[in-house]
Amino acid sequence: MSLVNTRIVDQIAILEIDSPPVNALSVQLRSEMIAALQALGEQPKLQAIVLHCAGSTFICGADIREFDGEPLAPHLPELITLLESSAVPTIALLHGHVLGGGLEVAAACHYRIALKSTNIGLPEVGLGVVPGAGGCQRMMRLVGVANAVKMATSGRAVKVTDPSYVSLCEHLIDNQDDLLEQGLAWVQRQLVENSLSVKPTSELALDTEAEKIDWQLFKKQVQRSAKSNPAPLQLLQQLERYWPLPVAQGEKHTRELFLQLRQSTEAKALRHAFFTEKKMQAGRSKQAFSIAEVAVIGAGTMGSAIGICFADAGFKVILLEQSQQALERGLKRIEDEYQRSYERGRISQKQRDQRLALIHGSCDYASISEVDLVIEAAFESLQVKQTIFKSLDSVCKKAAILATNTSYLDIDVIAQATSRPEAVVGMHFFSPANIMKLLEIVKADKTSDAVVDQMQQLAKKLRKQAVTVGVCFGFAANRIYTRYGREIQQMLLEGASIELVDKAMREFGMAMGPLAVQDLSGIDIGHNARSAYPHPSHDPGYFKVSAALVEAGRLGRKSGSGFYDYSEGSARLDAKVEQIIATVAAELKVVQSEFNTRSIAQRALLAMISEAVQVLDQGIVQQKEAIDLIWLHGYGFPRAKGGPMFMAQQWGIAELEQQLSELREQHGDKIWPSLNLAKYLA
Ligand code: COA
């Protein structure tokens, strides 16, 4: 099937590109576009060439699937050169997402006409590469050097109407249905007025403001956001050095960088993250979606944030609390959060007001009798939750889905408090729920498939990355996170310092050190959750450090001290904590070891992988990709490292076996059991 069809109307050639789903620039599309342009070069009396894409979007960029192999000819720069050097004006009609190579194609055309809703961007750095076909150089000439640099090094897309980027297009159109018709009418008008000349972007001048760019400021911004991904900084350094060069020369440098980066481990990891997200979202449902109005039980930090999540996605929300006072505090928290988003420019005043208007408070269970879904986000106690579910069972309509946001408790037991366990499901949000993308959908023993299907559809609407998991302590995410936490604490007992442990994991690329995270979230939270379960007899040191800190009243930031001391505002190391740890270690006769940042990060990662493989083996999670999604979106795992399972794959079975067997020898096979690595890593 051909992907490019050419027709000529009144001496204007229309190249219709139709390569579903997103018109990615595959080798076939590049070849066909080149062939079509070459054929048009021989066409007499042609006055203009218009590029138009079928479907929901203009070209969304390179076909990322091709990046795993060798670059395939014809390459994109060949197509770009043909468009720019065309003897007749070339015009791109833009809609949907004009990204990466798509924007490079558009920028190489002589004119651009866009729907006002169009998004434009150079997202390559997000995939660990850089624009390889002159996108930076041409965008510098179309929207200004600083704006082009910002777009390419941040990877963020913007609306085509954004004042900093609106100069990209000569003409904007309101209505999708009119794009082709009005675009052609514009071209015809210009031809009649004789004002449509050939206008190669490469020949446009650079803006004079470029001399004043504060490159150091750019560098700081890039370093803050790029973390373990080297592409943005390398691109920035190159653009700082070469921006004044003519397009062809500047493009040569970025092309070289693109070719070098595309085979890097970071680029592979980022591609893995991209396709994992798509794969995990892919489930297409045949069921109608039946959730319109929801209720959230509990207006605490979690409940309020869940309420915001739903209102952001356009759902009506009833926030239910026990007392008017608690309810008002929750509603105020929501109002403040929306106000902050508005003041930071994340949402408009209209959006703030619309979303706030969707949320109503109530202290009366009767008011939620007609909602389609309830999410319980009350105190983490089995008894409290059972009582709530009993009430929900008696007031909610028959078709309602009853979800709990518990992070550890047994949902099978919660479900027993109702007469409809098939309607009970876990909806485990991560804090802050309106920001963190991960959502665990917990299928309890009796949860029906239809309910899980509704949850999966809902997750998409909430723009969450959902993983469906089974019931066990901590489900998949907190269970593996607990194993990671256990290993961190064990290394403290073996003599690794607090400072070194946090440094190791920060250097690895985690957003924060694990001990600083504990202080932020409250050491007592995990401690209380674990206390409901018997202490594992095979693991005498199991979270003993946390227990000792809680006993000493060091609960984290909220109590002024935890692993660190906060009495003077910022986190300071405190010799007392090292003392507490040393005492526990001495009591347990823990053998002391030497650590460095590398050995700490490696052991922490091995603990994650070990638990992840067990979680997979026990069927708590079905796909190994879900593990990576959990870590990328729930715990700030560096995206450019792909996730624990991706890293395991990179290490290879032999290397992993060796590392794990050394640990098994030292610490026993209860902590480091033999694993069926081949099943998940082959
Ligand atoms: N190359 C190959 N496949 C791509 C692709 C690309 N550049 N972009 C999207 N796809 C695939 C997706 O994997 C998905 O496949 P599936 O249906 O088998 O799961 C399908 O196209 C639809 O994509 P999806 O993301 O679900 O559609 P959307 O409408 O939600 O979003 C985009 C569309 C274009 C915004 C989004 O897909 C995207 O950001 N793509 C990447 C763009 C990019 O980074 N381009 C620069 C490459 S260097």
XYZ file of C-alpha atoms and ligand atoms in Angstrom:
730
model
C 0.000 0.000 0.000
C 1.424 3.376 -0.933
C 1.813 5.928 1.832
C 1.999 9.011 -0.397
C -0.530 10.013 -3.018
C -0.011 12.974 -5.291
C -2.728 14.888 -7.064
C -2.535 18.173 -8.903
C -5.315 20.744 -8.615
C -5.015 24.020 -10.521
C -1.247 23.587 -10.886
C -0.842 23.007 -7.158
C 0.484 19.557 -6.224
C -0.926 18.029 -3.068
C 1.201 15.346 -1.435
C -1.214 13.401 0.737
C 0.661 11.413 3.384
C -1.223 8.532 4.920
C 0.835 6.317 7.195
C -1.261 5.383 10.218
C -1.351 5.647 13.127
C 0.813 8.783 13.474
C 2.492 9.293 10.067
C 5.921 8.405 11.482
C 8.789 8.904 9.023
C 9.567 5.269 8.296
C 12.006 4.306 5.574
C 9.054 3.595 3.287
C 7.536 7.007 3.889
C 10.863 8.767 3.322
C 11.391 6.851 0.075
C 7.909 7.583 -1.206
C 8.074 11.267 -0.328
C 11.417 11.573 -2.086
C 10.108 9.749 -5.154
C 6.989 11.923 -5.221
C 9.005 15.157 -4.988
C 11.421 13.988 -7.676
C 8.511 13.170 -9.973
C 7.035 16.621 -9.367
C 10.391 18.203 -10.243
C 9.752 17.125 -13.817
C 6.231 18.491 -13.875
C 5.923 21.585 -16.097
C 3.911 24.622 -14.998
C 3.653 23.506 -11.401
C 3.163 26.506 -9.105
C 3.381 25.042 -5.583
C 3.660 21.809 -3.595
C 1.472 21.303 -0.529
C 2.142 18.621 2.111
C -0.931 17.361 3.919
C -1.331 14.406 6.276
C -4.362 12.164 6.639
C -5.524 11.081 10.093
C -5.210 12.742 13.446
C -1.783 14.258 13.012
C 0.907 15.650 10.743
C 4.186 13.661 10.729
C 4.913 12.922 14.405
C 8.622 12.289 13.897
C 11.025 9.538 13.024
C 9.817 5.957 13.228
C 11.413 5.182 16.572
C 11.285 1.432 15.913
C 13.999 1.912 13.276
C 16.452 3.319 15.824
C 17.399 -0.135 17.061
C 19.008 -1.041 13.751
C 21.475 0.628 11.400
C 20.246 3.876 9.769
C 18.370 3.001 6.590
C 18.700 4.965 3.350
C 17.229 7.215 2.121
C 17.921 9.359 5.181
C 15.818 12.267 6.332
C 18.313 15.016 5.341
C 17.897 13.914 1.707
C 14.161 14.561 1.882
C 14.712 17.844 3.716
C 17.119 19.065 1.014
C 14.633 18.229 -1.720
C 11.872 20.173 0.011
C 14.006 23.205 0.721
C 15.610 23.346 -2.707
C 12.332 22.855 -4.572
C 11.991 25.091 -7.611
C 8.397 25.885 -6.639
C 7.205 27.008 -3.181
C 6.587 24.167 -0.693
C 3.867 24.577 1.923
C 3.210 22.315 4.918
C -0.326 22.067 6.308
C 0.023 21.239 10.001
C -2.335 19.625 12.464
C -2.130 17.324 15.487
C 1.455 16.757 16.627
C 4.277 18.164 14.539
C 7.201 16.625 16.323
C 10.849 15.813 15.730
C 11.408 14.875 12.089
C 7.882 16.139 11.409
C 8.877 19.608 12.518
C 12.118 19.308 10.564
C 10.082 18.562 7.437
C 7.746 21.477 8.170
C 10.649 23.832 8.855
C 12.289 22.869 5.557
C 9.165 23.870 3.641
C 8.984 27.470 2.437
C 5.682 28.201 4.224
C 3.578 26.667 6.995
C -0.142 26.828 7.656
C -1.471 25.276 10.871
C -4.606 24.510 12.795
C -4.526 26.583 15.965
C -4.698 23.422 18.070
C -1.438 22.031 16.622
C 1.390 21.038 18.960
C 4.954 21.537 17.826
C 8.146 20.266 19.393
C 11.552 18.670 19.079
C 11.196 15.790 21.594
C 14.341 13.931 20.473
C 16.294 14.563 23.695
C 13.525 12.718 25.551
C 14.562 9.689 23.513
C 18.247 10.253 24.197
C 19.024 11.656 20.733
C 19.017 15.087 19.070
C 17.295 16.476 15.964
C 19.357 14.959 13.165
C 18.075 16.772 10.096
C 18.646 20.477 10.698
C 15.628 21.044 12.943
C 17.536 23.191 15.435
C 19.223 25.246 12.740
C 16.047 25.966 10.773
C 13.945 26.612 13.875
C 16.563 29.161 14.999
C 15.826 31.084 11.826
C 12.049 30.753 12.107
C 11.372 31.391 15.809
C 14.626 32.904 17.085
C 17.770 31.233 18.397
C 16.824 31.240 22.100
C 13.357 29.803 21.497
C 14.719 27.085 19.213
C 17.422 26.157 21.728
C 14.854 26.004 24.516
C 12.557 23.768 22.471
C 15.319 21.384 21.379
C 17.094 21.049 24.724
C 13.928 20.723 26.822
C 12.146 18.386 24.409
C 8.868 19.998 25.444
C 6.104 20.585 22.921
C 4.148 23.854 22.769
C 1.014 25.056 21.015
C 1.690 26.615 17.648
C -0.086 29.733 18.944
C 2.452 30.181 21.765
C 3.664 33.787 21.331
C 7.316 32.652 21.299
C 6.688 30.234 18.431
C 3.822 31.731 16.455
C 6.218 33.138 13.833
C 6.715 29.551 12.586
C 3.492 29.784 10.577
C 2.323 32.227 7.960
C -1.352 31.438 8.516
C -3.485 29.844 11.263
C -6.831 28.079 10.856
C -9.511 27.415 13.488
C -11.345 24.363 12.281
C -9.869 20.916 11.529
C -12.308 20.243 8.682
C -11.151 23.366 6.883
C -7.405 22.749 6.934
C -6.969 21.448 3.400
C -9.605 23.667 1.821
C -8.550 26.862 3.548
C -4.890 26.025 3.216
C -5.255 25.636 -0.536
C -7.325 28.826 -0.713
C -4.510 30.684 1.059
C -1.951 29.297 -1.394
C -4.121 30.287 -4.340
C -4.587 33.813 -2.954
C -0.848 34.254 -2.576
C -0.296 32.987 -6.103
C -2.839 35.437 -7.501
C -1.212 38.260 -5.564
C 2.153 37.062 -6.788
C 3.491 36.888 -3.275
C 4.378 33.203 -3.014
C 8.044 33.010 -3.845
C 10.514 30.239 -3.111
C 11.827 30.956 0.405
C 14.416 28.470 1.717
C 14.580 28.638 5.486
C 18.367 28.200 5.400
C 18.665 31.555 3.705
C 16.778 33.440 6.434
C 18.864 35.575 8.779
C 19.410 34.709 12.436
C 17.917 37.116 14.956
C 20.177 39.793 16.371
C 19.071 39.054 19.957
C 20.985 35.768 19.790
C 24.236 37.492 20.766
C 22.739 38.212 24.198
C 21.751 34.648 25.105
C 22.718 33.649 28.632
C 24.109 30.182 27.873
C 25.045 29.591 31.506
C 21.412 29.978 32.516
C 20.400 27.480 29.832
C 23.055 25.131 31.132
C 21.697 25.305 34.671
C 18.142 24.615 33.467
C 19.245 21.675 31.348
C 21.358 20.161 34.116
C 18.435 20.415 36.516
C 16.014 18.562 34.273
C 18.195 16.166 32.239
C 19.417 14.033 35.166
C 21.032 10.834 33.791
C 20.288 11.683 30.174
C 23.390 13.121 28.474
C 21.660 14.238 25.245
C 20.259 17.652 26.304
C 23.563 18.941 27.654
C 25.567 17.669 24.712
C 23.122 19.337 22.346
C 23.269 22.590 24.289
C 27.057 22.626 24.226
C 26.997 22.081 20.500
C 24.410 24.753 19.824
C 26.292 27.275 21.973
C 29.408 26.642 19.914
C 27.947 26.390 16.439
C 24.754 28.462 16.371
C 26.147 31.199 14.105
C 27.169 28.677 11.399
C 25.191 28.369 8.147
C 22.481 25.691 8.315
C 24.356 23.059 6.297
C 27.417 23.259 8.545
C 25.526 23.416 11.837
C 23.298 20.550 10.718
C 26.354 18.396 10.000
C 27.447 18.649 13.617
C 24.045 17.780 15.106
C 23.625 14.938 12.615
C 26.914 13.440 13.829
C 25.770 13.769 17.431
C 22.431 12.156 16.538
C 24.143 9.155 14.918
C 26.481 8.777 17.860
C 23.733 9.011 20.501
C 21.128 6.763 18.914
C 23.091 3.626 19.836
C 23.853 4.775 23.396
C 22.528 2.736 26.326
C 20.625 5.808 27.522
C 18.846 6.177 24.167
C 17.970 2.469 24.193
C 16.648 2.821 27.736
C 14.547 5.862 26.809
C 13.099 4.052 23.795
C 12.328 1.108 26.050
C 10.516 3.471 28.443
C 8.523 5.001 25.557
C 7.391 1.683 24.092
C 6.742 0.182 27.529
C 4.348 3.030 28.287
C 2.563 2.517 24.987
C 2.418 -1.253 25.400
C 1.019 -1.059 28.914
C -1.637 1.431 27.812
C -2.531 -0.554 24.748
C -5.390 -2.720 26.066
C -8.380 -1.932 23.898
C -11.652 -2.518 25.677
C -14.909 -3.647 24.148
C -16.902 -2.526 27.172
C -18.620 0.826 27.380
C -17.123 3.146 29.950
C -19.658 3.816 32.662
C -18.054 6.134 35.208
C -19.134 9.764 35.306
C -19.491 10.704 38.948
C -17.197 9.607 41.759
C -16.940 9.946 45.505
C -13.735 10.093 47.511
C -13.919 9.003 51.146
C -11.509 11.000 53.256
C -10.410 14.570 52.581
C -6.872 14.226 53.926
C -3.769 14.841 51.819
C -4.341 11.719 49.722
C -8.123 12.069 49.372
C -7.879 15.721 48.323
C -5.203 14.941 45.740
C -7.316 12.079 44.358
C -10.250 14.482 44.113
C -8.051 16.846 42.076
C -7.023 13.991 39.769
C -10.638 13.297 38.908
C -11.675 16.931 38.545
C -8.663 17.499 36.269
C -10.070 14.783 34.014
C -13.566 16.311 34.056
C -15.314 13.964 36.521
C -17.821 15.203 39.093
C -16.481 14.508 42.572
C -18.111 14.273 46.000
C -15.587 14.492 48.819
C -16.914 12.754 51.907
C -15.641 13.362 55.421
C -16.778 12.544 58.934
C -16.798 16.102 60.259
C -17.538 19.467 58.705
C -14.219 20.726 60.009
C -12.162 17.990 58.312
C -14.171 18.484 55.132
C -13.501 22.208 55.053
C -9.791 21.617 55.566
C -9.806 19.217 52.595
C -11.753 21.571 50.342
C -9.417 24.430 51.287
C -6.410 22.238 50.440
C -7.898 21.597 46.999
C -8.644 25.274 46.452
C -5.088 26.221 47.435
C -3.623 23.614 45.114
C -5.661 24.891 42.151
C -4.761 28.471 43.018
C -1.060 27.531 43.024
C -1.409 25.802 39.637
C -3.118 28.893 38.268
C -0.487 31.271 39.653
C 2.273 29.138 38.158
C 0.578 29.337 34.782
C -0.175 25.599 34.584
C -3.906 26.178 34.208
C -6.037 29.150 33.178
C -8.415 30.959 35.504
C -11.291 29.356 33.625
C -9.860 25.875 34.099
C -9.299 26.531 37.796
C -12.903 27.632 38.254
C -14.351 24.809 36.149
C -12.418 22.151 38.040
C -13.244 23.579 41.435
C -16.907 23.653 40.461
C -16.782 19.889 39.851
C -15.876 19.138 43.491
C -18.491 19.160 46.244
C -18.153 18.267 49.892
C -20.474 16.187 52.047
C -20.599 14.570 55.481
C -23.548 12.376 54.617
C -23.181 8.886 53.152
C -26.632 9.212 51.586
C -25.252 11.852 49.197
C -23.055 9.287 47.428
C -25.779 6.737 46.750
C -25.822 7.441 43.006
C -22.114 7.736 42.233
C -20.527 5.235 39.817
C -17.272 4.805 41.694
C -16.110 5.333 45.268
C -12.441 5.624 46.174
C -11.812 5.142 49.849
C -8.742 7.097 51.027
C -9.240 6.953 54.767
C -6.867 6.081 57.590
C -4.733 2.987 56.856
C -6.412 0.586 59.286
C -8.150 -2.622 58.340
C -10.892 -2.053 60.882
C -11.574 1.509 59.699
C -11.695 0.376 56.094
C -13.979 -2.556 56.821
C -16.416 -0.245 58.578
C -16.386 2.155 55.649
C -16.937 -0.618 53.104
C -19.863 -1.901 55.110
C -21.461 1.534 54.911
C -20.657 1.827 51.206
C -22.237 -1.547 50.577
C -25.469 -0.397 52.161
C -25.738 3.060 50.504
C -24.149 2.762 47.060
C -26.174 1.752 44.015
C -25.799 -1.817 42.771
C -23.635 -0.951 39.774
C -21.166 1.145 41.759
C -17.507 0.135 41.885
C -15.975 0.282 45.365
C -12.250 1.016 45.320
C -9.739 1.336 48.117
C -6.545 3.333 48.010
C -4.862 1.148 50.600
C -1.138 0.687 50.066
C -0.625 -2.468 52.128
C -3.852 -3.883 53.510
C -5.433 -7.089 52.291
C -8.164 -6.132 49.833
C -9.661 -9.619 49.971
C -10.416 -8.989 53.640
C -11.762 -5.485 52.967
C -14.019 -6.939 50.264
C -15.456 -9.433 52.751
C -17.101 -6.511 54.569
C -19.413 -6.114 51.584
C -22.031 -8.287 49.930
C -20.404 -7.589 46.534
C -16.720 -8.511 46.608
C -16.727 -8.652 42.804
C -17.161 -4.846 42.792
C -14.275 -4.211 45.176
C -10.909 -3.287 43.697
C -7.698 -1.557 44.718
C -6.891 1.811 43.219
C -3.513 2.576 44.650
C -2.371 6.128 43.906
C 1.117 7.379 44.654
C 1.714 10.542 46.574
C 1.108 13.296 45.529
C -1.731 11.610 43.684
C -2.407 14.514 41.327
C 1.234 14.566 40.192
C 2.568 10.999 40.265
C 1.659 9.079 37.138
C 1.618 5.569 38.523
C -1.624 3.869 39.421
C -1.777 0.294 40.690
C -5.045 -1.406 39.885
C -5.268 -4.209 42.418
C -7.367 -7.173 41.353
C -8.464 -8.924 44.510
C -9.504 -12.552 44.637
C -13.120 -11.892 43.658
C -12.800 -8.636 41.673
C -14.604 -9.130 38.373
C -12.828 -8.717 35.040
C -15.410 -6.119 34.078
C -14.433 -3.956 37.051
C -10.727 -4.249 36.198
C -11.546 -3.272 32.617
C -13.370 -0.146 33.839
C -10.354 0.742 35.996
C -8.008 0.362 33.053
C -10.160 2.606 30.909
C -10.405 5.067 33.764
C -6.616 5.175 34.210
C -6.248 6.355 30.620
C -8.760 9.133 31.187
C -6.912 10.180 34.331
C -3.670 10.161 32.274
C -2.125 7.647 34.608
C 0.283 4.851 33.786
C -1.580 1.887 35.185
C -0.326 -1.552 36.101
C -2.716 -4.298 37.094
C -1.442 -6.333 40.023
C -2.581 -8.993 42.452
C -2.933 -8.931 46.228
C 0.103 -9.456 48.460
C 1.812 -7.343 51.124
C 2.448 -3.960 49.460
C 1.099 -5.273 46.133
C 3.801 -5.067 43.456
C 5.103 -1.524 43.898
C 5.440 -1.177 47.664
C 6.531 -4.777 47.991
C 9.530 -4.249 45.719
C 10.123 -0.800 47.230
C 10.120 -2.401 50.685
C 12.727 -4.909 49.538
C 14.841 -1.996 48.274
C 14.324 -0.180 51.592
C 15.285 -3.318 53.521
C 18.564 -3.582 51.625
C 19.340 0.106 52.197
C 18.802 -0.370 55.942
C 20.891 -3.533 55.950
C 23.764 -1.652 54.312
C 23.493 0.993 57.048
C 23.825 -1.781 59.619
C 26.850 -3.129 57.756
C 28.567 0.235 58.035
C 27.507 2.319 55.012
C 26.999 5.915 56.135
C 23.729 7.795 55.679
C 25.510 10.370 53.547
C 27.094 7.732 51.296
C 23.851 5.804 50.807
C 21.889 8.882 49.738
C 24.765 10.087 47.556
C 25.009 6.683 45.879
C 21.367 6.630 44.873
C 21.349 10.292 43.811
C 24.388 9.686 41.642
C 22.636 6.656 40.226
C 19.941 9.079 39.132
C 17.140 8.761 41.685
C 15.457 12.103 42.311
C 16.278 11.889 46.041
C 18.313 9.659 48.320
C 16.181 6.897 49.913
C 16.820 8.100 53.455
C 15.907 11.694 52.615
C 12.732 10.251 51.047
C 11.977 8.381 54.279
C 12.334 11.604 56.232
C 10.017 13.393 53.844
C 7.263 10.799 53.867
C 7.558 9.946 57.575
C 9.507 6.994 58.957
C 6.542 5.971 61.095
C 4.260 5.383 58.072
C 6.129 2.325 56.792
C 6.946 1.293 60.338
C 3.256 1.207 61.297
C 2.330 -0.662 58.123
C 5.007 -3.305 58.788
C 4.045 -3.595 62.468
C 0.734 -5.178 61.495
C 2.719 -8.159 60.160
C 5.026 -10.537 62.071
C 8.728 -9.722 61.989
C 10.423 -12.055 59.468
C 12.361 -14.504 61.603
C 15.040 -15.094 58.968
C 15.898 -11.389 58.846
C 16.821 -10.113 62.317
C 17.842 -6.624 61.089
C 14.614 -6.136 59.065
C 13.925 -2.365 59.317
C 15.397 -2.327 62.803
C 16.967 1.075 62.069
C 13.563 2.590 61.268
C 12.091 1.003 64.381
C 14.890 2.476 66.526
C 14.418 5.933 65.006
C 10.665 5.830 65.573
C 11.291 4.756 69.146
C 13.642 7.734 69.562
C 10.865 10.031 68.290
C 12.736 10.705 65.045
C 9.853 10.366 62.571
C 11.354 12.480 59.784
C 10.926 16.100 58.762
C 7.563 16.441 60.485
C 9.152 15.809 63.899
C 12.242 17.913 63.196
C 14.544 14.904 62.893
C 14.780 11.498 61.306
C 17.788 10.143 59.437
C 18.802 13.814 59.260
C 18.327 16.697 61.674
C 16.121 19.576 60.492
C 16.213 21.823 63.554
C 17.979 24.533 61.570
C 15.804 24.248 58.492
C 17.892 22.275 56.012
C 18.922 18.623 56.437
C 22.074 18.101 58.508
C 23.846 14.885 59.408
C 23.479 13.990 63.055
C 26.041 11.866 64.908
C 23.235 10.575 67.148
C 21.729 8.632 64.258
C 25.030 6.972 63.391
C 25.152 6.014 67.077
C 21.647 4.524 66.998
C 22.569 2.495 63.916
C 25.868 1.343 65.434
C 24.043 0.194 68.566
C 21.518 -1.857 66.589
C 24.324 -3.328 64.457
C 26.312 -4.289 67.556
C 23.282 -5.905 69.199
C 22.672 -7.967 66.087
C 26.391 -8.663 65.601
C 26.234 -7.501 61.992
C 29.489 -8.059 60.129
C 30.868 -4.710 58.949
C 31.828 -4.145 55.293
C 33.451 -1.526 53.071
C 31.114 0.383 50.749
C 31.386 2.862 47.929
C 28.654 4.570 45.915
C 28.897 1.982 43.151
C 28.588 -1.035 45.423
C 25.642 0.522 47.271
C 23.692 1.320 44.089
C 24.465 -2.085 42.631
C 23.237 -3.979 45.703
C 20.116 -1.825 45.966
C 19.346 -2.566 42.348
C 19.948 -6.291 42.769
C 17.447 -6.266 45.633
C 14.833 -4.617 43.382
C 15.486 -7.134 40.601
C 15.393 -10.097 42.972
C 12.022 -9.104 44.419
C 10.669 -8.154 41.003
C 11.426 -11.609 39.616
C 9.648 -13.205 42.585
C 6.655 -10.917 42.091
C 6.531 -12.026 38.454
C 6.983 -15.678 39.372
C 4.087 -15.533 41.816
C 1.861 -13.988 39.174
C 1.327 -10.744 41.128
C 2.315 -8.960 37.930
C 1.974 -10.499 34.477
C 4.428 -8.519 32.347
C 8.002 -7.705 33.226
C 7.608 -4.264 31.639
C 5.150 -3.409 34.439
C 8.061 -3.484 36.877
C 9.915 -0.797 34.947
C 6.773 1.292 34.654
C 6.286 1.067 38.422
C 9.779 2.355 39.121
C 9.805 5.022 36.426
C 6.458 6.505 37.387
C 6.148 5.645 41.069
C 9.603 6.122 42.531
C 11.585 8.483 40.312
C 13.849 5.827 38.773
C 16.044 7.562 36.162
C 14.270 7.245 32.827
C 17.571 7.128 30.965
C 18.312 3.867 32.808
C 15.058 2.282 31.653
C 13.974 0.604 34.913
C 15.275 -2.350 36.977
C 14.243 -5.044 34.486
C 15.791 -3.145 31.580
C 19.017 -2.857 33.567
C 18.857 -6.539 34.432
C 18.578 -7.317 30.750
C 21.593 -5.128 30.004
C 23.670 -6.870 32.679
C 22.784 -10.267 31.323
C 21.939 -13.486 33.109
C 25.525 -14.653 33.724
C 26.636 -11.427 35.383
C 23.464 -11.246 37.477
C 23.765 -14.865 38.586
C 27.280 -14.231 39.762
C 26.389 -11.082 41.719
C 23.356 -12.729 43.284
C 25.181 -15.897 44.250
C 27.878 -13.856 46.047
C 25.158 -12.147 48.071
C 23.419 -15.479 48.667
C 26.642 -16.911 50.057
C 27.081 -13.977 52.435
C 23.493 -13.444 53.552
C 21.685 -16.711 52.927
C 19.107 -17.885 50.424
C 16.108 -16.650 52.403
C 17.159 -13.065 51.601
C 18.678 -13.818 48.207
C 16.786 -16.848 46.843
C 17.667 -18.587 43.595
C 15.690 -17.033 40.784
C 14.348 -18.150 37.475
C 16.174 -15.358 35.644
C 16.107 -17.079 32.271
C 12.319 -16.979 32.208
C 12.241 -13.191 32.422
C 15.516 -12.057 30.904
C 16.122 -14.389 27.975
N 7.566 5.875 15.889
C 6.974 4.677 15.893
N 5.778 4.440 16.472
C 5.187 5.475 17.062
C 5.745 6.753 17.112
C 6.995 6.937 16.475
N 7.594 8.125 16.447
N 4.918 7.579 17.780
C 3.858 6.845 18.137
N 4.024 5.582 17.707
C 3.075 4.473 17.866
C 2.810 4.153 19.328
O 3.754 3.240 19.811
C 1.414 3.587 19.270
O 1.534 2.267 18.829
P 0.475 1.139 19.302
O -0.858 1.589 18.783
O 1.002 -0.104 18.672
O 0.551 1.124 20.809
C 0.754 4.364 18.137
O 1.817 4.916 17.363
C -0.141 5.499 18.612
O 0.602 6.321 19.495
P -0.055 6.964 20.807
O 1.069 7.590 21.545
O -0.878 5.951 21.500
O -0.997 8.064 20.175
P -1.413 9.446 20.804
O -2.392 9.991 19.858
O -1.735 9.290 22.237
O -0.068 10.336 20.756
C 1.925 11.273 19.771
C 0.511 10.682 19.537
C 2.513 11.525 18.413
C 1.841 12.571 20.571
C 2.787 10.276 20.582
O 2.676 9.000 20.018
C 4.255 10.625 20.615
O 4.669 11.483 21.371
N 5.060 9.969 19.786
C 6.489 10.157 19.782
C 6.873 11.372 19.009
C 8.350 11.573 19.001
O 9.017 11.467 19.993
N 8.890 11.891 17.822
C 10.272 12.151 17.664
C 10.991 10.901 17.358
S 12.730 11.191 17.290
